[in-house]
Structure formats: C-alpha cells, structure tokens
Amino acid sequence: MPKHSKKSTKKFEKNHLKDTIERRKDFAKIKQRQQIKAKKKARNASDFAKVSDNEEENQLAKDNGRRAKEADKMKDMTVDEFFQGGFEIPEPTRKAAKAALAREAELQSNKRKRDVLPSKDKNSDDSEADSDLGVEEASYGNNSASDSGADKELGTHRDDLDALQQKDPEFYKYLKDNDSELLDFAEDADLAEEDQSIDEQPPKKKKKPEKLSKAVEGDEEEAEDDTEVSMAMVTKWQKAMVEQHSLRAMRQIVLAFRAAAYVNEEDGREYKYSISTPEVYHQLLVVSLQHVPTVLAHHLPVKETPAGKVRFSTDTKKFRTLSPLLKSHAASIHHLLENLSDAPTIKLTLASMLPLLPYLLSFKKALKNLVKVIISIWSDSSSTEATRVNAFLLIRRLALISDPSLREAVLKSTYQGLIKGSRSTTIHTLSGINLMKNSAAELWGLDPTIGYTTGFTYIRQLAIHLRSSITHPTKDSYKAIYNWQYTHSLDFWSRVLSTHCSPASNPHLKTPAASSLHPLIYPLVQITLGALRLIPTPVYFPLRFHLTRSLLRLSRSTNTYIPLAPSLLEVLQSPELKKPPKPSTLRPLDFATTLRAPTSYLHTRVYQTGVGEQVAELLAEFFGVWAQNIAFPELVIPPSVLLKRWLKEVSAPPGKNAQAQAQSKGRGHGNKNSKVTSAVALLLQKLDANARFVEERRRKVDFAPGNRAGVEAFLKEVLWEDMPLGAFVVGMRKRGEERERVLEEGRRREEEERKKGKGRADEEMGDGGGEEDEDEDVDVEMEGNEDEAEEDDE
C-alpha cells in the first residue's frame, strides 16, 4: 500500500512549496553567478602569476635533475641509512601552488553548499526544516546582486539567526563552530565592501622581466607621493572629468572626497588619501560636488517623463560597477552635512545632491539617512533662508520621483521636522516657521491618496490629545494643547487644506468638495474650536486669536462657513474689556509671537487696547468673507445687537454732577478706552452699510431662494474690494502691513546696533549702559504717550 503523506507535509506543499521552489531557483542563479565570478578570479590569478615561461621550464628541468640524483642516491642506501638521514618534505611546484590557489578560491565561493548537515532526529518537524531552509536562504540572500533589497535581506538574516538559536541550539552551535562568518557580521560590512571595491584597480598590462623591477620601484614612489593630495592632483582630476568624463578620475575624486569628509574624525579608519592644507580641501570639495554629478549624468543618462518620473536602466554593467561608488559618495555627503556649519558650503552641497537623487533611489537605506539630515537642515532655526529653500527643493524632488512607500516616509519625516522646528517661536524664528509651513503644505498635493492617509493620521493624533486633556483633566493636562507645537500643527493643516481644497489655487478643481482632502475639513474645524475654548481666560486670548486666524484662512479658501463670531464676542464680554484698565508703562504686546499673556499685562490699558483691536480686526475679516453673500443682512443681525449692547455697557453713564460720576466710577461701569470703543463703533457702521448694500441688490433679483445657482451667482459681478465692508478690510490690512514693516525695520536696526555694541565691547566697557539708557528713554516716551491717552479719555 502506498504511504500516506503526513499532514504537515501536505500543509507545506499547499502553502510553501511553490515559493520555496522559486526561491531555490533564484538562489541557484545567484550561485551560478558566484561560481562564474570565482572562476574568473582564479583564472586572473593564474594569469597574473605567470612571469616567464622560460624560467618555469628551466626551474622544472633543474627540479627533475635533482630528483633523479636523489633517486639514484636512494637506490644505494640501506634501511638504516635511510632512517638516519631524516625526512625532507618536498616543496610544492609552482603549478601545484597555482592549482591549490584555484581550488581554494573555488571552495571559498561554494562554501555555502553543504551536502550533509547534522540533525537531531531523522523524523524532525517541518518547522525545523523550514528554519534550516530559512538560514540557507538568508545566506544566499546576502549575496544577492540586488542593491535595493540588501537592507531588507540583512534584517531578515539577523531575525532568522535569532529564531534558529531559540529553536535549534545544537545546529546553531554547529554553525558557530564550523561557519562563524555566517553568524558574525559587522554592521558596516557594506561600507567596507564599498571601500574595497572602490580601491580595486583594473590589472595592468604585462611588463617585460627586465623592466619589472624598475616599474615596481616607480610604483612604490608614486604610491608614497599619491597619499598626500596636492592642488596639481585635484586640477588634473578636474581636467580629466571635464574634458573626458573620466570614470577613473571620478573614482579618485570620490576617494579623496571621502577622506576630506572624515578629515577630523578619529575612528581608526585608514583612507587612501590625506588632506593637510585648507586650500586643497576647499578645491577638492568644490570639484567633487560640482563635477561628480556631471560625469554620472554622462555615463548614466536619466530620462524624465512629463509626469515627473525618472527612468534609467539599473540592469547595465556600468550601473553595477558604479553602485559602490555612488553609495560611498552618498555616505560622504551625509557625514559632511552633519558636520558643516558654513551656510554657502551647505547650500553648495545640497545643490549638488539634486541630480544625484535618481541614482540613489535604489539605495533606500542611504537615501533615508540623507533625508533625515536634509530635513534637520530645513527645520533648523539657525539655517539661512536660502539654505532652507535648497533643502526643500531636495525634499520636493525626492517626493516627486520616489515610489509611494518612500514618498510616505518623506511626508512623515517632513511633518516631524516641522513640529520639532516650531518648538520655540520668537520674532526671529517666526518667518522661518512660516516658510516651513508654506513649503511643506505643497508636498501634500503631490499624491492625494498618501496625502489623505497621512493627514488623517496626524489630525486624529491631535484629536486624541485634545480628548485626553478634556476627559482626564489634571493640573498640567492643558499644557499638551496650549503650546506652540500644537498651535503650529493646527495652523499647518489649515494651510494644507486651504491650498489643496481651493479652486482658486487649483484650477482643475471645480468645487472644493472635488478634492480628496476635503473630508478632513470638518474634523480639523472641530478640533480647532475645541482647543480654542479649552481654557476661556484672558491669559490665553492670544492663542484664541492664533487659532481664529487659522480657521479664517480655511473658511476663505474653501468657502466653508465656520461660526467664529461667538468665540470673538466672548472676548468682548469678558471683564478684561468691560472694566476700567490700570495705567502701565509696558510696551504693546506682540500677539504674533505670544500664546500666553504675561501676568503683568492683565487688566492694563495696553493689553486691553491690543485685545480690543484684535477682536475688531478678526470680526471684520470674518464678516468680510461673507460680504457678497445674499444672506449677509440676516447673518449680521445677532452680532450687531450684541455689539450695540456692549457699547452701551462699556460707555460711562452720564452723571448730572460730580457725585454721580464718582458713584458710577465706583461701580466700575465702562472701560474708558476710547480706542476700543471707537474701533467697535466703526465696525458696526461698516456692517450696517454692507447690509443695506446687499438688501438693495437683493430687491432686484428675480429668482426664488430655492434656486441654488442664482444664490451662488449673487453679486459675482461686483468686486469684493468695492463692497463697503471689503474696502474697510483692505484698508485695515494695509495699515497692519505698514505697522509690521515698521516693527521689522526697528527689529533689524536693533540687531545691527547690538552687533556693533558687541564689537565695541572689548574697547569700550560703557556701551552696555548706553543701551540701557536708550531703553529707558523708550519707556519714558511710551509712559508719556500713555498719560496723554488717559488725559484724552478724561
């Protein structure tokens, strides 16, 4: 009767047999390539070992004569004489030595092959067989010719060995005793292999015996001279790369550039070249960064499709030859960027990497390390604007030409760099943070699918933080929400949705709902409104204004109604704007760089004036978004009623005599701040004028409210700037821009004076007192202005 197969065997045939056969076929091909390579290596070694056929023949004749004499001598020997003479081990002949070297090379290439392996039991489980097969596959996988999968195979190899040590310790011990190279591998093995392959030079032509000794002496002298890079060597390499696109010169430049990148490192490594003068170092960096991409583009041309994808053949022999060179050059640039501090050099290095990105797509590990360094430069507050722009161009180029998995990694790394770089927000770093947010927002439109998934993930994280702060309130739970990173994150996502859901910035979108990112608007608005009202105290009014501006941008770009008027009217109803303020000599608070108002500003005139102006400005911006809407008159009725009531409450009640005025002042009625009340009164006038304008035009329409097309086309022929409220908002924006320009000029002038003062500090020790006097003069002047304002109010 035929034997029945085991259940585990059937399961293996059903689930793993096909994949196992395919893997074995692939491994057989790899093994065949390795055998061919080993044979070529052995043949080259045998050819290189031949110096002179005549010398070999003469030596062979001498050996034969010596053996004949020894044989004749041994014929006349007795047994005692033979043993008394001792034993002489014959030396192997030259041919025998070459044959032994060839056999050793062949065995070295096929050392992974084992015919017999020890096993604990003949009837071992299929799981153990699978683990043995996994070890064999991992060993072959490490010799794979594919560079793009090398990192994955290395991790798989390590995991398989760890699993094998737990499942079959005896077999693991056998491998450790007999094939330790399979188990012990260094993390930098790939790097050492790159250096070794770069250092390899093609074999030179055979030289005649009489010239061999002279050539060897000349090579030794040349090698001694070549270890020190000189300006003449760099010029020679540059000329060869420019005129002939020489790969040999590029190889030497890459080796020298690697030594220059690690010039100050004491890691125990030895490099082919050394650099001792700063002039040679500078020239070597410039030549390598400018001309290496040009030579690569000449030998490996890249074709770009209209969609932005790049194509070039990675199966050619030339690319396989240049792969170690590319990996070594990328590693050198990575190390150089980590240690550079000079802005022009960083900019040059980043610009040189732009044409190298298509070639580095096959080396994902090296590319991811480079991306981390580039993003750290882009998000560093000490980087200049030009350096950040060059870094972003690299990030955008990589996100455009990479595959979806790498593109997602780039987007995530960019967002993490943005959050890390926005931790500290000051007047000096605010412009750089805005540059990061505006530039990074562009990346989320390159791939709508990946943009939606990553956006949904990070917006959900923001919602989780807010929910935890609300459901588990502690003394410091609010700090997870009320910080610059959370605020900048909400503002960033509002910029992303405003950019990619707006028909004005995307002509291919007919409506905002046509964008794949449009479903993210609702959760983002809910999270922002929840964070805005988490702690409704006057201390955090600046944070409320920041989040309100983010929602205003989103509402204006996507034509989405967001109820922002109630949160702003809450600020007007707070005691901070109803009660009379205290006089102070503090400088006006910069709301652009403030989240939490200092305690010294509370209940002061300067803070009350700033908050009132912010509320009036934001209310005007909010109603200005809907100034052309057909329902504008009904929209402004409730806010207008509340504003009129607030004006009536904060205005001091008229008294017939001094005693009545003193009693009303004692009751605390009125804030006695003419700037705030006049700003709110002017806003009411503009709202009323715009409502009358819309009502007059609305009387002339001939369509019913159910006609959606007619409602949306209402007042489209009228420019927004020509509306009463629109003209008021435009003028208000111009005044704000002028005020920001004056503040920026003053800040720059203050920085220049501070730098000059530091330069004169060594010569004149009294400059510090002079600066303090200037600050005191400013405070006195502001105090005088404050007193004048109080006199005007009285």
Short mmCIF file of C-alpha atoms in Angstrom, two decimals, residues 371 375 378 392 395-400 404 406-419 435-462 488-489 491-502 505-506 508-509 515-520 524:
data_model
loop_
_atom_site.label_atom_id
_atom_site.label_comp_id
_atom_site.label_asym_id
_atom_site.label_seq_id
_atom_site.Cartn_x
_atom_site.Cartn_y
_atom_site.Cartn_z
CA VAL A 371 16.56 62.63 4.03
CA ILE A 375 15.07 67.74 6.90
CA TRP A 378 15.43 72.55 6.62
CA PHE A 392 13.12 71.93 0.47
CA ILE A 395 12.71 67.11 -0.36
CA ARG A 396 10.15 68.02 -3.01
CA ARG A 397 12.19 66.44 -5.82
CA LEU A 398 12.54 63.22 -3.87
CA ALA A 399 8.82 63.10 -3.03
CA LEU A 400 8.03 63.65 -6.71
CA PRO A 404 4.62 55.55 -2.76
CA LEU A 406 9.30 56.28 0.12
CA ARG A 407 7.03 59.24 -0.55
CA GLU A 408 5.03 58.46 2.58
CA ALA A 409 8.25 58.25 4.61
CA VAL A 410 9.32 61.64 3.23
CA LEU A 411 5.99 63.25 4.19
CA LYS A 412 6.12 61.83 7.70
CA SER A 413 9.72 62.94 8.22
CA THR A 414 8.85 66.41 6.92
CA TYR A 415 5.95 66.79 9.35
CA GLN A 416 8.08 65.60 12.26
CA GLY A 417 10.80 68.06 11.31
CA LEU A 418 8.24 70.87 11.14
CA ILE A 419 6.92 70.11 14.62
CA LEU A 435 8.40 79.37 5.42
CA MET A 436 8.42 75.76 6.63
CA LYS A 437 4.63 75.59 6.90
CA ASN A 438 4.02 77.12 3.48
CA SER A 439 6.60 74.94 1.73
CA ALA A 440 5.64 71.69 3.47
CA ALA A 441 1.96 72.25 2.67
CA GLU A 442 2.82 71.91 -1.02
CA LEU A 443 4.03 68.32 -0.59
CA TRP A 444 0.60 67.02 0.45
CA GLY A 445 -0.78 67.73 -3.02
CA LEU A 446 1.71 65.57 -4.92
CA ASP A 447 -0.10 62.32 -4.10
CA PRO A 448 -3.74 62.79 -2.96
CA THR A 449 -4.04 59.24 -1.61
CA ILE A 450 -0.95 59.36 0.58
CA GLY A 451 -1.72 62.98 1.48
CA TYR A 452 -5.15 61.98 2.82
CA THR A 453 -3.89 58.97 4.81
CA THR A 454 -1.05 60.86 6.47
CA GLY A 455 -3.24 63.92 7.09
CA PHE A 456 -5.98 61.79 8.65
CA THR A 457 -3.42 60.05 10.90
CA TYR A 458 -1.90 63.25 12.26
CA ILE A 459 -5.21 65.10 12.65
CA ARG A 460 -6.50 62.09 14.57
CA GLN A 461 -3.49 62.33 16.88
CA LEU A 462 -4.36 65.96 17.58
CA HIS A 488 1.52 75.40 14.68
CA SER A 489 0.28 71.91 13.85
CA ASP A 491 -2.26 76.09 11.59
CA PHE A 492 -0.21 73.87 9.27
CA TRP A 493 -3.14 71.59 8.47
CA SER A 494 -5.34 74.60 7.82
CA ARG A 495 -2.74 75.75 5.28
CA VAL A 496 -2.64 72.28 3.69
CA LEU A 497 -6.43 72.16 3.26
CA SER A 498 -6.61 75.80 2.17
CA THR A 499 -4.00 75.16 -0.51
CA HIS A 500 -5.34 71.91 -1.96
CA CYS A 501 -9.11 72.39 -1.50
CA SER A 502 -9.32 75.83 -3.07
CA SER A 505 -5.15 77.75 -6.31
CA ASN A 506 -6.11 74.53 -8.15
CA HIS A 508 -8.57 71.64 -12.10
CA LEU A 509 -10.94 71.66 -9.10
CA SER A 515 -10.50 67.49 -3.60
CA SER A 516 -9.56 64.23 -1.90
CA LEU A 517 -8.53 66.21 1.20
CA HIS A 518 -11.91 67.90 1.58
CA PRO A 519 -13.25 65.34 4.13
CA LEU A 520 -10.54 66.45 6.56
CA LEU A 524 -9.92 69.86 11.77
#
